[in-house]
PDB file of C-alpha atoms in Angstrom:
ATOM      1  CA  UNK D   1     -26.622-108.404  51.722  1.00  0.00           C
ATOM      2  CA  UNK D   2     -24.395-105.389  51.763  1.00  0.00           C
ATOM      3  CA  UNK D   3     -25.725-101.812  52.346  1.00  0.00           C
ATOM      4  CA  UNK D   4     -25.139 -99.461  49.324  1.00  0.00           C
ATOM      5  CA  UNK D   5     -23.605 -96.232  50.697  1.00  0.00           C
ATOM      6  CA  UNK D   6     -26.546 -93.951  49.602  1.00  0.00           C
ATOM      7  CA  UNK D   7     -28.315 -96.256  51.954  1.00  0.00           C
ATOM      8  CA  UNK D   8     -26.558 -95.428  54.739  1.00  0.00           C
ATOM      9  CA  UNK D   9     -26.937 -91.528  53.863  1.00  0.00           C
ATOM     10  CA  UNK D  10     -30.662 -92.384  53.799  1.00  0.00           C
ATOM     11  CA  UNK D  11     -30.459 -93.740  57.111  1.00  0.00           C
ATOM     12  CA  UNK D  12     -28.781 -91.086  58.480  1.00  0.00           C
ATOM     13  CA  UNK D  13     -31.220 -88.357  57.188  1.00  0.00           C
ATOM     14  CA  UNK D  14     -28.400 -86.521  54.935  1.00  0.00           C
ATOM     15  CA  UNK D  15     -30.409 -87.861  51.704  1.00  0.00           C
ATOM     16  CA  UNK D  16     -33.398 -85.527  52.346  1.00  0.00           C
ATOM     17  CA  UNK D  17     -32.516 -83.404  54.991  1.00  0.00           C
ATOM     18  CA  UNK D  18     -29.462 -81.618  53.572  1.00  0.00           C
ATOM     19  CA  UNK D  19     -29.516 -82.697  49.964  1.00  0.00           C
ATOM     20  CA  UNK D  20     -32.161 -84.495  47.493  1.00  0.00           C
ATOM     21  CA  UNK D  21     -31.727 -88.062  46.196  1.00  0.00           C
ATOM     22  CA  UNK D  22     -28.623 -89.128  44.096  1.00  0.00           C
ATOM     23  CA  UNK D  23     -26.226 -91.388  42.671  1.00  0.00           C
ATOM     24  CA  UNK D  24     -22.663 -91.554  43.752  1.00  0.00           C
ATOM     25  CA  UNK D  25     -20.620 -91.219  40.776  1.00  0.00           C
ATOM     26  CA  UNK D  26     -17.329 -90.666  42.423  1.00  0.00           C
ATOM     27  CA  UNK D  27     -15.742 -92.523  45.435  1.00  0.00           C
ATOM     28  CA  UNK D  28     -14.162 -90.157  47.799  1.00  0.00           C
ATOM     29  CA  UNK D  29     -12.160 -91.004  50.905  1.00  0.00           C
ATOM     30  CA  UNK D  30     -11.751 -88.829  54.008  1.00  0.00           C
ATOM     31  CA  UNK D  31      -9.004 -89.343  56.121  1.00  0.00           C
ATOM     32  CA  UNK D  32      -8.389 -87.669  59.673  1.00  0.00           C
ATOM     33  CA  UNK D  33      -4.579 -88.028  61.360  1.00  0.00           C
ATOM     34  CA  UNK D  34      -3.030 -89.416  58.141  1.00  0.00           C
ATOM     35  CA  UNK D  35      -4.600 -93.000  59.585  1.00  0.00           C
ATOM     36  CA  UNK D  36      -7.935 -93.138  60.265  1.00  0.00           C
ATOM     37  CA  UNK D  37     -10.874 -93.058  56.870  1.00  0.00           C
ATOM     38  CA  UNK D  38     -13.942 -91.882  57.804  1.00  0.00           C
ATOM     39  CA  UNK D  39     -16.944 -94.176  57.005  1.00  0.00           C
ATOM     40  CA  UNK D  40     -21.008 -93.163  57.224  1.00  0.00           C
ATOM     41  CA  UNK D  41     -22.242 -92.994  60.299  1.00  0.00           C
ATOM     42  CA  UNK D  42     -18.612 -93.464  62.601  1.00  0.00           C
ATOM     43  CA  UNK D  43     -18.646 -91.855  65.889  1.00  0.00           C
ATOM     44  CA  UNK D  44     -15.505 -89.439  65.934  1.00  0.00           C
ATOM     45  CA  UNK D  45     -14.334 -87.305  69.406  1.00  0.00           C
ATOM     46  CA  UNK D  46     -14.430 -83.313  68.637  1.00  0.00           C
ATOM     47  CA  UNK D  47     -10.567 -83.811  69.852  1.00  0.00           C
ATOM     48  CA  UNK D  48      -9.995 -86.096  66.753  1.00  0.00           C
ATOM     49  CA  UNK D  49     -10.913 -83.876  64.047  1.00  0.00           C
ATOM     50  CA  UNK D  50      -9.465 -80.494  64.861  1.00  0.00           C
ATOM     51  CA  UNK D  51      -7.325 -79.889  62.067  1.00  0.00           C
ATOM     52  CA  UNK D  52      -8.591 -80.401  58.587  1.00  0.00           C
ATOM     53  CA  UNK D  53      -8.395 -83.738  56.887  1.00  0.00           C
ATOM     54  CA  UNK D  54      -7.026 -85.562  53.682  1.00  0.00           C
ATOM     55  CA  UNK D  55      -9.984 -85.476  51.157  1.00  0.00           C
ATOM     56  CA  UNK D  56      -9.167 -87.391  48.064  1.00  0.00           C
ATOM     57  CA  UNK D  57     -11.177 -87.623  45.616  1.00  0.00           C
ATOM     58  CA  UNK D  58     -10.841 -91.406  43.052  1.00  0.00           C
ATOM     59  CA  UNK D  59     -12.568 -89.795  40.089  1.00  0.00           C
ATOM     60  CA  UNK D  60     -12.365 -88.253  36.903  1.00  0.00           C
ATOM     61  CA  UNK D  61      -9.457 -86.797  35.501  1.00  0.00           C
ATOM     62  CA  UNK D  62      -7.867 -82.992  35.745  1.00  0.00           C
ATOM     63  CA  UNK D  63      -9.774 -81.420  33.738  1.00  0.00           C
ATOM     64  CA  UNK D  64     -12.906 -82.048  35.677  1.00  0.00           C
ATOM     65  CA  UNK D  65     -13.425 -80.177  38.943  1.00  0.00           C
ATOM     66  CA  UNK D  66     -15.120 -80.655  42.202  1.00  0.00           C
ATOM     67  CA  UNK D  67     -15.927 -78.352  45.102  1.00  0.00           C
ATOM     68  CA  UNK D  68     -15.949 -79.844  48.832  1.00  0.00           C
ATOM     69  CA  UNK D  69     -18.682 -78.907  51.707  1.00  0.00           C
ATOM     70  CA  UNK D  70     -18.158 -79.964  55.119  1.00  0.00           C
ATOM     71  CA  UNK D  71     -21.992 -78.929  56.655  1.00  0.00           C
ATOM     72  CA  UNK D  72     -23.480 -79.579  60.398  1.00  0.00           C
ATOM     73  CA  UNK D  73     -26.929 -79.880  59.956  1.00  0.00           C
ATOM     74  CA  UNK D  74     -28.296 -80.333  63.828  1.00  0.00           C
ATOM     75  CA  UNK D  75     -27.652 -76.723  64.818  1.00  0.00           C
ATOM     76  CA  UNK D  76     -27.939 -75.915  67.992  1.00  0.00           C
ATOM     77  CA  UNK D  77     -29.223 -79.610  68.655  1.00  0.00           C
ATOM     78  CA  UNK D  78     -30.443 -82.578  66.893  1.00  0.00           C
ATOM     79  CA  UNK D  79     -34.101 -82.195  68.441  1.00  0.00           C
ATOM     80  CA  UNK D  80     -35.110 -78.755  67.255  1.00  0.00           C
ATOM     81  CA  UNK D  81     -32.417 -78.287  64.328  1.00  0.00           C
ATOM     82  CA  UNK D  82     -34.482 -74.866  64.032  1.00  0.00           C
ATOM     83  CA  UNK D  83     -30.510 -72.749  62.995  1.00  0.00           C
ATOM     84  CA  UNK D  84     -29.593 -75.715  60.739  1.00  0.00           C
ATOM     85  CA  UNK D  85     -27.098 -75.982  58.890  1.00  0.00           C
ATOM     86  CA  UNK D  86     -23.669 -74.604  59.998  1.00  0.00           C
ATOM     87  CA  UNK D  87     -21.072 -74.656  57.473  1.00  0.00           C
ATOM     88  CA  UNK D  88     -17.452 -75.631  58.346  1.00  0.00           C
ATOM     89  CA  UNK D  89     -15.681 -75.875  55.471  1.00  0.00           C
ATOM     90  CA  UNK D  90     -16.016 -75.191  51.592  1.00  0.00           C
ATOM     91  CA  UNK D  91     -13.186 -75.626  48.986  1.00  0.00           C
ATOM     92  CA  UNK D  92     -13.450 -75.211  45.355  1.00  0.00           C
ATOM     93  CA  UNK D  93     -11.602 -75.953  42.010  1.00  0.00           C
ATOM     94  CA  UNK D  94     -10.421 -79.468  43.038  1.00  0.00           C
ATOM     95  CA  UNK D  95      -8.680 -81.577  40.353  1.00  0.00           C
ATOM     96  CA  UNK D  96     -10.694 -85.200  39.653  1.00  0.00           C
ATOM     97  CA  UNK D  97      -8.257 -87.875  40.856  1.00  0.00           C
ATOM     98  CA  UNK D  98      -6.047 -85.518  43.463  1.00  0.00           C
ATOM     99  CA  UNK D  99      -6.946 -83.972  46.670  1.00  0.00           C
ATOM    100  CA  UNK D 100      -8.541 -81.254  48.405  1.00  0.00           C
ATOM    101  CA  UNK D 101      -4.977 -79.536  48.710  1.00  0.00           C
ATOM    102  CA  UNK D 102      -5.305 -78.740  45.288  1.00  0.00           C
ATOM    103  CA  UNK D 103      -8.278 -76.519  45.409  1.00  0.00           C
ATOM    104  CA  UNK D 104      -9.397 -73.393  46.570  1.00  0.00           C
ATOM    105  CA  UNK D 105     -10.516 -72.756  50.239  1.00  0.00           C
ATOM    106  CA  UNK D 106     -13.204 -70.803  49.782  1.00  0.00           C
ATOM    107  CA  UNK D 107     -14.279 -70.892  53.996  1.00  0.00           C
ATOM    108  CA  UNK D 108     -11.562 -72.158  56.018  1.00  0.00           C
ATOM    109  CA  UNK D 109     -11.622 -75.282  57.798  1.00  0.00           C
ATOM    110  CA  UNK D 110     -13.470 -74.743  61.359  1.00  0.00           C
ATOM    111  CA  UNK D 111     -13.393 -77.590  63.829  1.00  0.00           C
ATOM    112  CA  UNK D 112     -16.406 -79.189  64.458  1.00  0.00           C
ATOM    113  CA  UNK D 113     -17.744 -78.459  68.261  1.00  0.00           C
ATOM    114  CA  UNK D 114     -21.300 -79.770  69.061  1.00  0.00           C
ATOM    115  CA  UNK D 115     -22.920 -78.288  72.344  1.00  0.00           C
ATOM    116  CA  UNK D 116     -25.538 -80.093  72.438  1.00  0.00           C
ATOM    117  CA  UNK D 117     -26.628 -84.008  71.352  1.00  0.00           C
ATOM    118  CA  UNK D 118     -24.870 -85.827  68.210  1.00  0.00           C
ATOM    119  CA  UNK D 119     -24.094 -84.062  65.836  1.00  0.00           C
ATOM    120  CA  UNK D 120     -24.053 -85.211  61.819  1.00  0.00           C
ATOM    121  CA  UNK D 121     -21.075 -83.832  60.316  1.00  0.00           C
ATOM    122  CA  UNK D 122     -21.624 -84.216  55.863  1.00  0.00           C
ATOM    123  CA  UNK D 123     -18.588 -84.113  53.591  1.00  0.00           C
ATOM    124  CA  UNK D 124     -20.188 -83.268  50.310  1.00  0.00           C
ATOM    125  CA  UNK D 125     -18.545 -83.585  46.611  1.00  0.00           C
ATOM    126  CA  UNK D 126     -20.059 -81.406  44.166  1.00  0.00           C
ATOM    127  CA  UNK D 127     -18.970 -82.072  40.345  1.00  0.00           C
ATOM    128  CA  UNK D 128     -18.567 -78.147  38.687  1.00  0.00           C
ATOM    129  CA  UNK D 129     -19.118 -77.563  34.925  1.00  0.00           C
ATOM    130  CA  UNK D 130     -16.871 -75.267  34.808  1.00  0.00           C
ATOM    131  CA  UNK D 131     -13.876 -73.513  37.527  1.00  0.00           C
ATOM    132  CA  UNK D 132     -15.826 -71.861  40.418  1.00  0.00           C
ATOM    133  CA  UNK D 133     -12.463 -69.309  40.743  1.00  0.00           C
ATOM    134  CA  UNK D 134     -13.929 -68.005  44.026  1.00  0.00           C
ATOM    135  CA  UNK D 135     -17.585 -68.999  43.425  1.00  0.00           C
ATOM    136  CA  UNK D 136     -20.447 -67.285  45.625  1.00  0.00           C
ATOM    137  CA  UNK D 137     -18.597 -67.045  49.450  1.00  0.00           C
ATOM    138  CA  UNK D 138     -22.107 -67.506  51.752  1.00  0.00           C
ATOM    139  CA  UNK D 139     -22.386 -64.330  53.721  1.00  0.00           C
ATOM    140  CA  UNK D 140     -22.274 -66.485  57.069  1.00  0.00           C
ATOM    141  CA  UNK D 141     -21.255 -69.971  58.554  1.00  0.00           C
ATOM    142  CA  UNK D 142     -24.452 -69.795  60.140  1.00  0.00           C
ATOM    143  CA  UNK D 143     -27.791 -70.846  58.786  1.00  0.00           C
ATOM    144  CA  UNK D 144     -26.068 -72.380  55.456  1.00  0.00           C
ATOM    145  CA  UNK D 145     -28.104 -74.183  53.023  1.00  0.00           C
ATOM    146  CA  UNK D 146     -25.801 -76.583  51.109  1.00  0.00           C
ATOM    147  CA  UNK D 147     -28.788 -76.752  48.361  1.00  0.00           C
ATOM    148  CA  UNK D 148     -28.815 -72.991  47.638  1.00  0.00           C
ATOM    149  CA  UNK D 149     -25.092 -72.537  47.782  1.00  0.00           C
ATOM    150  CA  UNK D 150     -25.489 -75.602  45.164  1.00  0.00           C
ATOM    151  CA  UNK D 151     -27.617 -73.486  43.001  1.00  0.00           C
ATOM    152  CA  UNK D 152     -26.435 -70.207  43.114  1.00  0.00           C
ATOM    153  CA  UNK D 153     -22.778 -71.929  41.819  1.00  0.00           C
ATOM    154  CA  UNK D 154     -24.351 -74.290  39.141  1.00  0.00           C
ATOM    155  CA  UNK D 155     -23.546 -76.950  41.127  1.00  0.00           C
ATOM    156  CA  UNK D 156     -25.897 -80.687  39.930  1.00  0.00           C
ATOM    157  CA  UNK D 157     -26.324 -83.355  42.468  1.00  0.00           C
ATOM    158  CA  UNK D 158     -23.986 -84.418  44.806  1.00  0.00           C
ATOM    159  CA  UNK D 159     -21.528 -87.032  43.412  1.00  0.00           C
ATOM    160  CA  UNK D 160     -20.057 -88.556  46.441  1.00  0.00           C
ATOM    161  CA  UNK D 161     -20.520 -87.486  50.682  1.00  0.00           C
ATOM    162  CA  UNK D 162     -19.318 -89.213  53.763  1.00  0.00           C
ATOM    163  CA  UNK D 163     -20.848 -88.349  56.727  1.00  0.00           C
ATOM    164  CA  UNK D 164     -20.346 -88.505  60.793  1.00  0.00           C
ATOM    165  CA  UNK D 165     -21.056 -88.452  64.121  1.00  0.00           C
ATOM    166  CA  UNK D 166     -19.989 -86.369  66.789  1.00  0.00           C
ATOM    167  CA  UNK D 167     -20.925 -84.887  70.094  1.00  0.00           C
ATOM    168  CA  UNK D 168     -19.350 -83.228  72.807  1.00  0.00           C
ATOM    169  CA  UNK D 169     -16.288 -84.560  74.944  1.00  0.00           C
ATOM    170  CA  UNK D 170     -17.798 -83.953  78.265  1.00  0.00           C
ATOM    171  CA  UNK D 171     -20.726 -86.022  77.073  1.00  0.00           C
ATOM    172  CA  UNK D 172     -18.882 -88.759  75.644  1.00  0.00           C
ATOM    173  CA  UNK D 173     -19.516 -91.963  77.487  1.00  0.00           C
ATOM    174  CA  UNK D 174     -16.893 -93.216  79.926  1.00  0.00           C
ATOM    175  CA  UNK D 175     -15.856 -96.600  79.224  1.00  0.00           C
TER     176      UNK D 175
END
């Protein structure tokens, strides 16, 4: 038996802690260093992911746009998430069947750099109903809320997200 991807975002707490319950609709592939896709729940080193990757979103057609969140939601640690969630990337205005490049970086890409524990890292795809243009920039990385900066841009359910893991290098197991 295979495990459906929402599943997997069950699992992994991102279906209920950082967004309600919902369908995929649109597959959407995340890929770090030109070579390596990103599936739920993958282990990535901090060094791995410090430049921004290739989002492509397999969906739709031109006219229909999508905005991208990239959200940590352990902040400062995944045993009292008590500042969670800390947003690292948002781009709007993205064309259905092309990539993030396309869009609009609303909040630059910021590396992700856990202190302490592992560290969830959610790539989110939002379906607009109409361009966002700039859209509502949150006043601070800090203490995001992916479900309010859904709302206050009109933004339904999720339609795709990818999620993983990381924590930091010093604490990386030694093999």
């Amino acid at each position: 038996m295979t495990m459906m991807m929402s599943d997997s975002l069950v699992v992994g707490r991102v279906i209920g802690e950082v967004v309600d319950y919902f369908t995929s609709t649109v597959k959407m592939s995340i890929t770090y260093n030109s070579n390596k896709e990103v599936f739920n729940g993958q282990e990535l080193f901090p060094s791995s992911v410090t430049t921004k990757p290739k989002v492509h979103v397999l969906g739709g057609d031109l006219r229909t746009f999508y905005t991208l969140i990239l959200t940590d939601p352990d902040v400062p640690g995944p045993s009292d998430p008590y500042l969670r969630e800390h947003l690292h990337w948002i781009v709007t205005d993205i064309p259905g069947t092309t990539d993030a490049t396309f869009g609009k970086e609303l909040v630059h890409y910021e590396m992700p750099k856990p202190n302490i524990g592992i560290h969830r890292f959610v790539f989110l795809l939002f379906k607009q109903k109409r361009r966002l243009q700039t859209g509502i920039k949150p006043p601070s990385r800090d203490k995001f809320c992916t479900r309010k900066f859904a709302e206050e841009n009109e933004l339904d359910l999720p339609v795709a997200a990818v999620f993983f893991n990381a924590q930091r290098a010093t604490a990386c197991r030694k093999r």
